[in-house]
Coordinates of C-alpha atoms and ligand atoms in Angstrom, one line a residue:
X1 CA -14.9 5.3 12.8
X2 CA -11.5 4.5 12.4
X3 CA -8.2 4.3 14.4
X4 CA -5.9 4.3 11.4
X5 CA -2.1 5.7 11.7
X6 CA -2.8 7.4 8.7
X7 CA -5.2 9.4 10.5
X8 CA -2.5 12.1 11.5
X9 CA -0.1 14.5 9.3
X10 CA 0.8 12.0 7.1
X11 CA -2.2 12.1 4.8
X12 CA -1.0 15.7 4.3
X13 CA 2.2 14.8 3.1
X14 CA 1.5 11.9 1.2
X15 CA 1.5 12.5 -2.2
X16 CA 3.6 15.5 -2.6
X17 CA 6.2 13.0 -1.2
X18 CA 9.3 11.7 -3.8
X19 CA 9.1 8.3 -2.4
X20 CA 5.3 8.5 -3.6
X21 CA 5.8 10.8 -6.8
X22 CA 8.2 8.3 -7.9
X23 CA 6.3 5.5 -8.2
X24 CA 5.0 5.4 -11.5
X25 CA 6.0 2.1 -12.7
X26 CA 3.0 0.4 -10.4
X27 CA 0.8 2.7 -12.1
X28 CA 1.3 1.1 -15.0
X29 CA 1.2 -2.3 -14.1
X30 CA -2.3 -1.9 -12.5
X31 CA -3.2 0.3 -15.2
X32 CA -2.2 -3.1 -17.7
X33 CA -3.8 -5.5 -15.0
X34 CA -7.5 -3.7 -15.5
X35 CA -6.9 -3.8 -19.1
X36 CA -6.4 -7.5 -18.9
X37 CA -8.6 -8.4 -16.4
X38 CA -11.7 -6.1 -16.7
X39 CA -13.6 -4.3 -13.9
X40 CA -15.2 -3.2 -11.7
X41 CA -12.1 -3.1 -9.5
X42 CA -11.8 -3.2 -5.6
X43 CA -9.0 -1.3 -4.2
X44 CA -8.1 -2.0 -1.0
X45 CA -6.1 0.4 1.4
X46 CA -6.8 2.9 -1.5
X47 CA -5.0 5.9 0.8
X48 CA -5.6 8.8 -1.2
X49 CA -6.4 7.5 -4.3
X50 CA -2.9 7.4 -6.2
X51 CA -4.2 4.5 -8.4
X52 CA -7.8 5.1 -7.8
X53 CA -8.4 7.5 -10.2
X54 CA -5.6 6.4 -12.3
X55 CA -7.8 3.8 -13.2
X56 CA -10.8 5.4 -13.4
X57 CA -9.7 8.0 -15.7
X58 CA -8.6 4.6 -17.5
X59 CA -12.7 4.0 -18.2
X60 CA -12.7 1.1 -15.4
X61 CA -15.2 1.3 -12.4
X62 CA -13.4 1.1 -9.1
X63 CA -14.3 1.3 -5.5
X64 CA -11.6 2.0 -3.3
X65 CA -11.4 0.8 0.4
X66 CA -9.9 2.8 2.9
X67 CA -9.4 2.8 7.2
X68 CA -8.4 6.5 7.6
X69 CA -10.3 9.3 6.9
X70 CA -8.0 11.2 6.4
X71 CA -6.6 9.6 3.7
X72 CA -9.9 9.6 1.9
X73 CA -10.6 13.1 2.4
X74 CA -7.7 13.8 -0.4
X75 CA -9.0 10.9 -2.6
X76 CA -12.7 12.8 -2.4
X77 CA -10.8 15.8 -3.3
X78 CA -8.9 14.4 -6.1
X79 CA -12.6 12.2 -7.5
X80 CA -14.1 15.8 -7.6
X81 CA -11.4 17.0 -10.3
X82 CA -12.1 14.6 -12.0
X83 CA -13.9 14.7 -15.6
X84 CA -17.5 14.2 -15.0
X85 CA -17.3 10.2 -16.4
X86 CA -14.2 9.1 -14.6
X87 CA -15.6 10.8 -11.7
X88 CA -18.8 8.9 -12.0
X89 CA -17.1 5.6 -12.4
X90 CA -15.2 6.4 -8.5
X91 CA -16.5 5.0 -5.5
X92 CA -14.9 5.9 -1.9
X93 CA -15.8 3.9 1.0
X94 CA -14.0 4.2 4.4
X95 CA -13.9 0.7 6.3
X96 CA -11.1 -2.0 7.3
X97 CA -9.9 -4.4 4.8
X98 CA -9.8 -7.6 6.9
X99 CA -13.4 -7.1 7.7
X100 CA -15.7 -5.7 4.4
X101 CA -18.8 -6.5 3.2
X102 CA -20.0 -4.6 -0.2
X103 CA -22.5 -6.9 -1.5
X104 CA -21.0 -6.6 -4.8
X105 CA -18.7 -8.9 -6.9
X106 CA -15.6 -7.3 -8.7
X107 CA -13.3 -9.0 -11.6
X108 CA -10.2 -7.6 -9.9
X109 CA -9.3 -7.0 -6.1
X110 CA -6.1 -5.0 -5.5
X111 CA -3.9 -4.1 -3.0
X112 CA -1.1 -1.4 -4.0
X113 CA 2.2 -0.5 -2.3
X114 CA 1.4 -2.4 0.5
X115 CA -1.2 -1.9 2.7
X116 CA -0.9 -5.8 3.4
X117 CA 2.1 -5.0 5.4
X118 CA 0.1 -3.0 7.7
X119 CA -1.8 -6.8 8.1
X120 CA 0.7 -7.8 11.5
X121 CA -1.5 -11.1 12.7
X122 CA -2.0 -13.9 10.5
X123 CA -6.1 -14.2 11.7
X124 CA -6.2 -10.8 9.9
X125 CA -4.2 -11.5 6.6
X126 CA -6.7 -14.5 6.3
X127 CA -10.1 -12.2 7.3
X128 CA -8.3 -10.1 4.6
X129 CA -7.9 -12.4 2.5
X130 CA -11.6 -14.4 3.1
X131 CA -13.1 -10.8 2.8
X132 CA -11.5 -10.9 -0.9
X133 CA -12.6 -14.2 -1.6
X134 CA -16.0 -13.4 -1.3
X135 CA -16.1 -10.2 -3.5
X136 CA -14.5 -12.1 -6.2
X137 CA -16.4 -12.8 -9.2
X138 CA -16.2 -16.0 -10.7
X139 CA -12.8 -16.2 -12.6
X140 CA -11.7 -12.6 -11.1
X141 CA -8.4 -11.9 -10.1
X142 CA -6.7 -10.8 -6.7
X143 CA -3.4 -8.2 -7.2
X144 CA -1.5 -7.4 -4.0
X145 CA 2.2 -6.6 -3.7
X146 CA 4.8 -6.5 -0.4
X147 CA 8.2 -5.8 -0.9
X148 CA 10.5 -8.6 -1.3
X149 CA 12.4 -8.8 2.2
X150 CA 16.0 -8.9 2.8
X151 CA 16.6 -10.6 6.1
X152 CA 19.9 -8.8 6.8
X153 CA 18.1 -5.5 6.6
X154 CA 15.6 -6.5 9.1
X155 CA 18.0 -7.2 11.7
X156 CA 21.1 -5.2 11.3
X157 CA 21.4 -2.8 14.5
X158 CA 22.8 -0.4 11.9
X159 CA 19.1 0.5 10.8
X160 CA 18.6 2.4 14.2
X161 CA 20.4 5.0 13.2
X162 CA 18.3 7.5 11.3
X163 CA 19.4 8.1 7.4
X164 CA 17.9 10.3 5.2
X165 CA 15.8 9.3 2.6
X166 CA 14.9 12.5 0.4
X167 CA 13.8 16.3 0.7
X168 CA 11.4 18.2 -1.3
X169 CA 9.7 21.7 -1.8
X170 CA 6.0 21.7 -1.2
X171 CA 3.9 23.4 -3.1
X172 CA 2.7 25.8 -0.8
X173 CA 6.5 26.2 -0.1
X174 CA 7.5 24.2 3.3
X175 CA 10.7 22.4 2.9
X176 CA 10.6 18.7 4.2
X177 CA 13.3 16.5 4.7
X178 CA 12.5 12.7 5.0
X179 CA 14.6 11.0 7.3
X180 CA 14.1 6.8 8.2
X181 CA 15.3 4.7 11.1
X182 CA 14.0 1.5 12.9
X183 CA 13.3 2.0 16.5
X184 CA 12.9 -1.7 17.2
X185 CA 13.1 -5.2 15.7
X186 CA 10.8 -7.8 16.3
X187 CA 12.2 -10.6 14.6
X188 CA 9.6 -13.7 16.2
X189 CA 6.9 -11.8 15.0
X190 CA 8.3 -10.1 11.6
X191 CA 7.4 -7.0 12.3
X192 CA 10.2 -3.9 12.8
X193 CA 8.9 -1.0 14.5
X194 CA 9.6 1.9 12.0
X195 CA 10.1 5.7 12.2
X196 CA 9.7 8.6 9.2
X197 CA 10.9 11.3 10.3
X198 CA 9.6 14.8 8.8
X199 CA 11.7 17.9 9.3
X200 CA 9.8 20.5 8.3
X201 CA 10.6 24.4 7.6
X202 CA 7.8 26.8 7.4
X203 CA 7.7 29.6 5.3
X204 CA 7.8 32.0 8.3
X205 CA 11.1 29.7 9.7
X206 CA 9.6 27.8 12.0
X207 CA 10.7 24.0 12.6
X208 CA 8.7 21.3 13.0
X209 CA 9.6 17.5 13.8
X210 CA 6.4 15.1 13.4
X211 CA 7.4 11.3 13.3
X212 CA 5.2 8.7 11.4
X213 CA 5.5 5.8 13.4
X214 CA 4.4 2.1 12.5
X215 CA 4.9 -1.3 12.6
X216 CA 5.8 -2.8 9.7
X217 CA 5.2 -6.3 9.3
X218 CA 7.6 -8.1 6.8
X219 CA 6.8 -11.1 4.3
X220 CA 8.6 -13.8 2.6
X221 CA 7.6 -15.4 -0.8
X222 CA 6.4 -19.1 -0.2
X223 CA 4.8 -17.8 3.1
X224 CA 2.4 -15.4 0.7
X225 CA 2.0 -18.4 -1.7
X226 CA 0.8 -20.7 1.3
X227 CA -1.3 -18.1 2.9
X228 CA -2.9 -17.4 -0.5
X229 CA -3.4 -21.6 -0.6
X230 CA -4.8 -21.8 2.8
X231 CA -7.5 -19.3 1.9
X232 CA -8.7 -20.8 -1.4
X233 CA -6.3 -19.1 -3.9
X234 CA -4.1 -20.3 -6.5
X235 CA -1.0 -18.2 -7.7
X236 CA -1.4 -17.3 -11.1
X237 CA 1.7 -15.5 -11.8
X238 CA 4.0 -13.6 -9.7
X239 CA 6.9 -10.9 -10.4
X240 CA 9.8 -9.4 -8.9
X241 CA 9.1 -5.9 -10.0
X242 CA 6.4 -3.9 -11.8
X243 CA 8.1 -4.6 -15.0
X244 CA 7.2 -8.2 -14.7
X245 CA 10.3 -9.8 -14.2
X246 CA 10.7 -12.9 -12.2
X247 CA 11.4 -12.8 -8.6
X248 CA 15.2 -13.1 -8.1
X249 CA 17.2 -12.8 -5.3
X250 CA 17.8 -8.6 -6.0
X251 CA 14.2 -8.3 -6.9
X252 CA 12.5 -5.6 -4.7
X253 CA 9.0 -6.4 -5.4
X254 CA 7.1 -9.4 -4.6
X255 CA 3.7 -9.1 -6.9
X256 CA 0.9 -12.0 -7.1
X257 CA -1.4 -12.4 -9.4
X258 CA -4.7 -14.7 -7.5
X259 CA -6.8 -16.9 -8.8
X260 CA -9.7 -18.5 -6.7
X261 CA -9.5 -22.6 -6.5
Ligands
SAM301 C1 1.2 3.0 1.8 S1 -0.4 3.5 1.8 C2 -0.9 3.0 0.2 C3 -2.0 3.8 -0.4 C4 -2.3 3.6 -1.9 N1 -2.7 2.2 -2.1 C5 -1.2 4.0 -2.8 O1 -0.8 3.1 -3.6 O2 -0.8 5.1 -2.8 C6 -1.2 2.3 2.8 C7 -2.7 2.5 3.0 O3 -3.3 1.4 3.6 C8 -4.3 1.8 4.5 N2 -4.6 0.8 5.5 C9 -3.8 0.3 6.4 N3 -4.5 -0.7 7.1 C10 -5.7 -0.8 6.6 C11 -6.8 -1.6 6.9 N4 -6.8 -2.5 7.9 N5 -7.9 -1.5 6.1 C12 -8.0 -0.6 5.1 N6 -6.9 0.2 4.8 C13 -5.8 0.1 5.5 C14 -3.8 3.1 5.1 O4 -4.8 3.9 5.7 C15 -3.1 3.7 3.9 O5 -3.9 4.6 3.2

């Protein structure tokens, strides 16, 4: 069904990655958010179910929304070991999040570590965003978070040069070294062109070089909080990190809370 960039060797990598194991602080928060705002929960651009069954093993009913397969195909795998009641409370579907129909209501949407971003035109943040709407109970909530963008970065020729970012053991013993550049910048349109690089070691020595290659589109903070307007949403709250702090100008999260009008 679905063309998704997460359809290739990066669903394989995912989880066992640093940059993935490490966050555990947006666990939390969406762990709190359920708590206070009930479920069942929506989960949109649920990958391979990192938070998914986080919150199910939490006791809240959550269906999470996915374009790749591939990416699913570990979240099935991760439902089925499961306990028998937080695996009952899982629901996987595959489908695009700027064009869904469930025929269900939910008391909270969310949208963790940022699949927004993958959003690059504005007709599909709103479809996204209209899609929500509608699956939104009355007084339910929408969660999404995008990193908090720091225009220098996004322009500075010095990002073309690749850096590392981290390396790592997997468990069935390849070595992996995570490497990051931007290939291009699109600056009219927000959106960098960005490359992971994997340099991988086999356990029989060989060497492998697989690039994960996207476009990432960037956001800035009133231009969420008018989007969210122009689709029927009121900001609630908003943070500048999982620990609910305010956004400030070192603040790498941008994290809003949604309220229907
Ligand atoms: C960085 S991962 C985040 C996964 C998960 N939320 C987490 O916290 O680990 C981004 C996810 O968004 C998904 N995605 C990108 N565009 C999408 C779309 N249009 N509809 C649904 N999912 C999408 C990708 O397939 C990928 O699984």
């Amino acid at each position: 069904m679905s063309d998704s960039l997460y359809d290739s060797f990066i669903a394989d990598y995912y989880d066992e990655s640093p940059i993935v194991k490490g966050r555990v602080q947006d666990v939390a928060f969406y762990r709190n958010a359920a708590r206070d705002f009930g479920d069942p929960i929506l989960e949109l651009g649920c990958g391979t179910g990192r938070i998914t069954m986080a919150l199910a093993e939490a006791g809240k009913r959550i269906t999470g929304l996915d374009l790749s397969g591939r990416m699913l195909e570990r979240a099935v795998k991760k439902r089925a070991a499961l306990r028998v009641e937080a695996r009952e409370r899982v629901h996987l579907v595959q489908g695009d999040m700027a064009r869904f129909d469930l025929g269900e209501k939910f008391r909270l949407v969310i949208i963790p570590f940022r699949p927004f971003q993958h959003l690059l035109e504005v007709r599909q943040q709103m479809d996204c965003l209209e899609c929500v709407r509608k699956h939104l109970a009355s007084g339910g909530r929408l969660i999404l978070d995008v990193f908090q963008t720091d225009a220098e970065r996004m322009h500075d020729p010095v990002h073309m040069r690749e850096v590392p970012l981290t390396e790592y053991e997997t468990a069935d013993g390849r070595h992996v070294r995570i490497s990051e550049r931007v290939a291009a910048f699109h600056r009219a349109e927000q959106r960098n062109d960005v490359e992971m690089i994997f340099s991988i070691t086999h356990r029989d020595g060989r060497q492998e070089r697989l690039v994960f290659a996207w476009p990432l589109r960037y956001f800035f903070r009133y231009e969420v909080e008018h989007l969210l307007a122009r689709c029927g949403f009121k900001v609630a709250a908003r943070y500048g990190d999982f620990d609910r702090s305010p956004i400030r100008d070192d603040s790498p999260e941008m994290i809003f809370v949604a309220e229907t009008r």
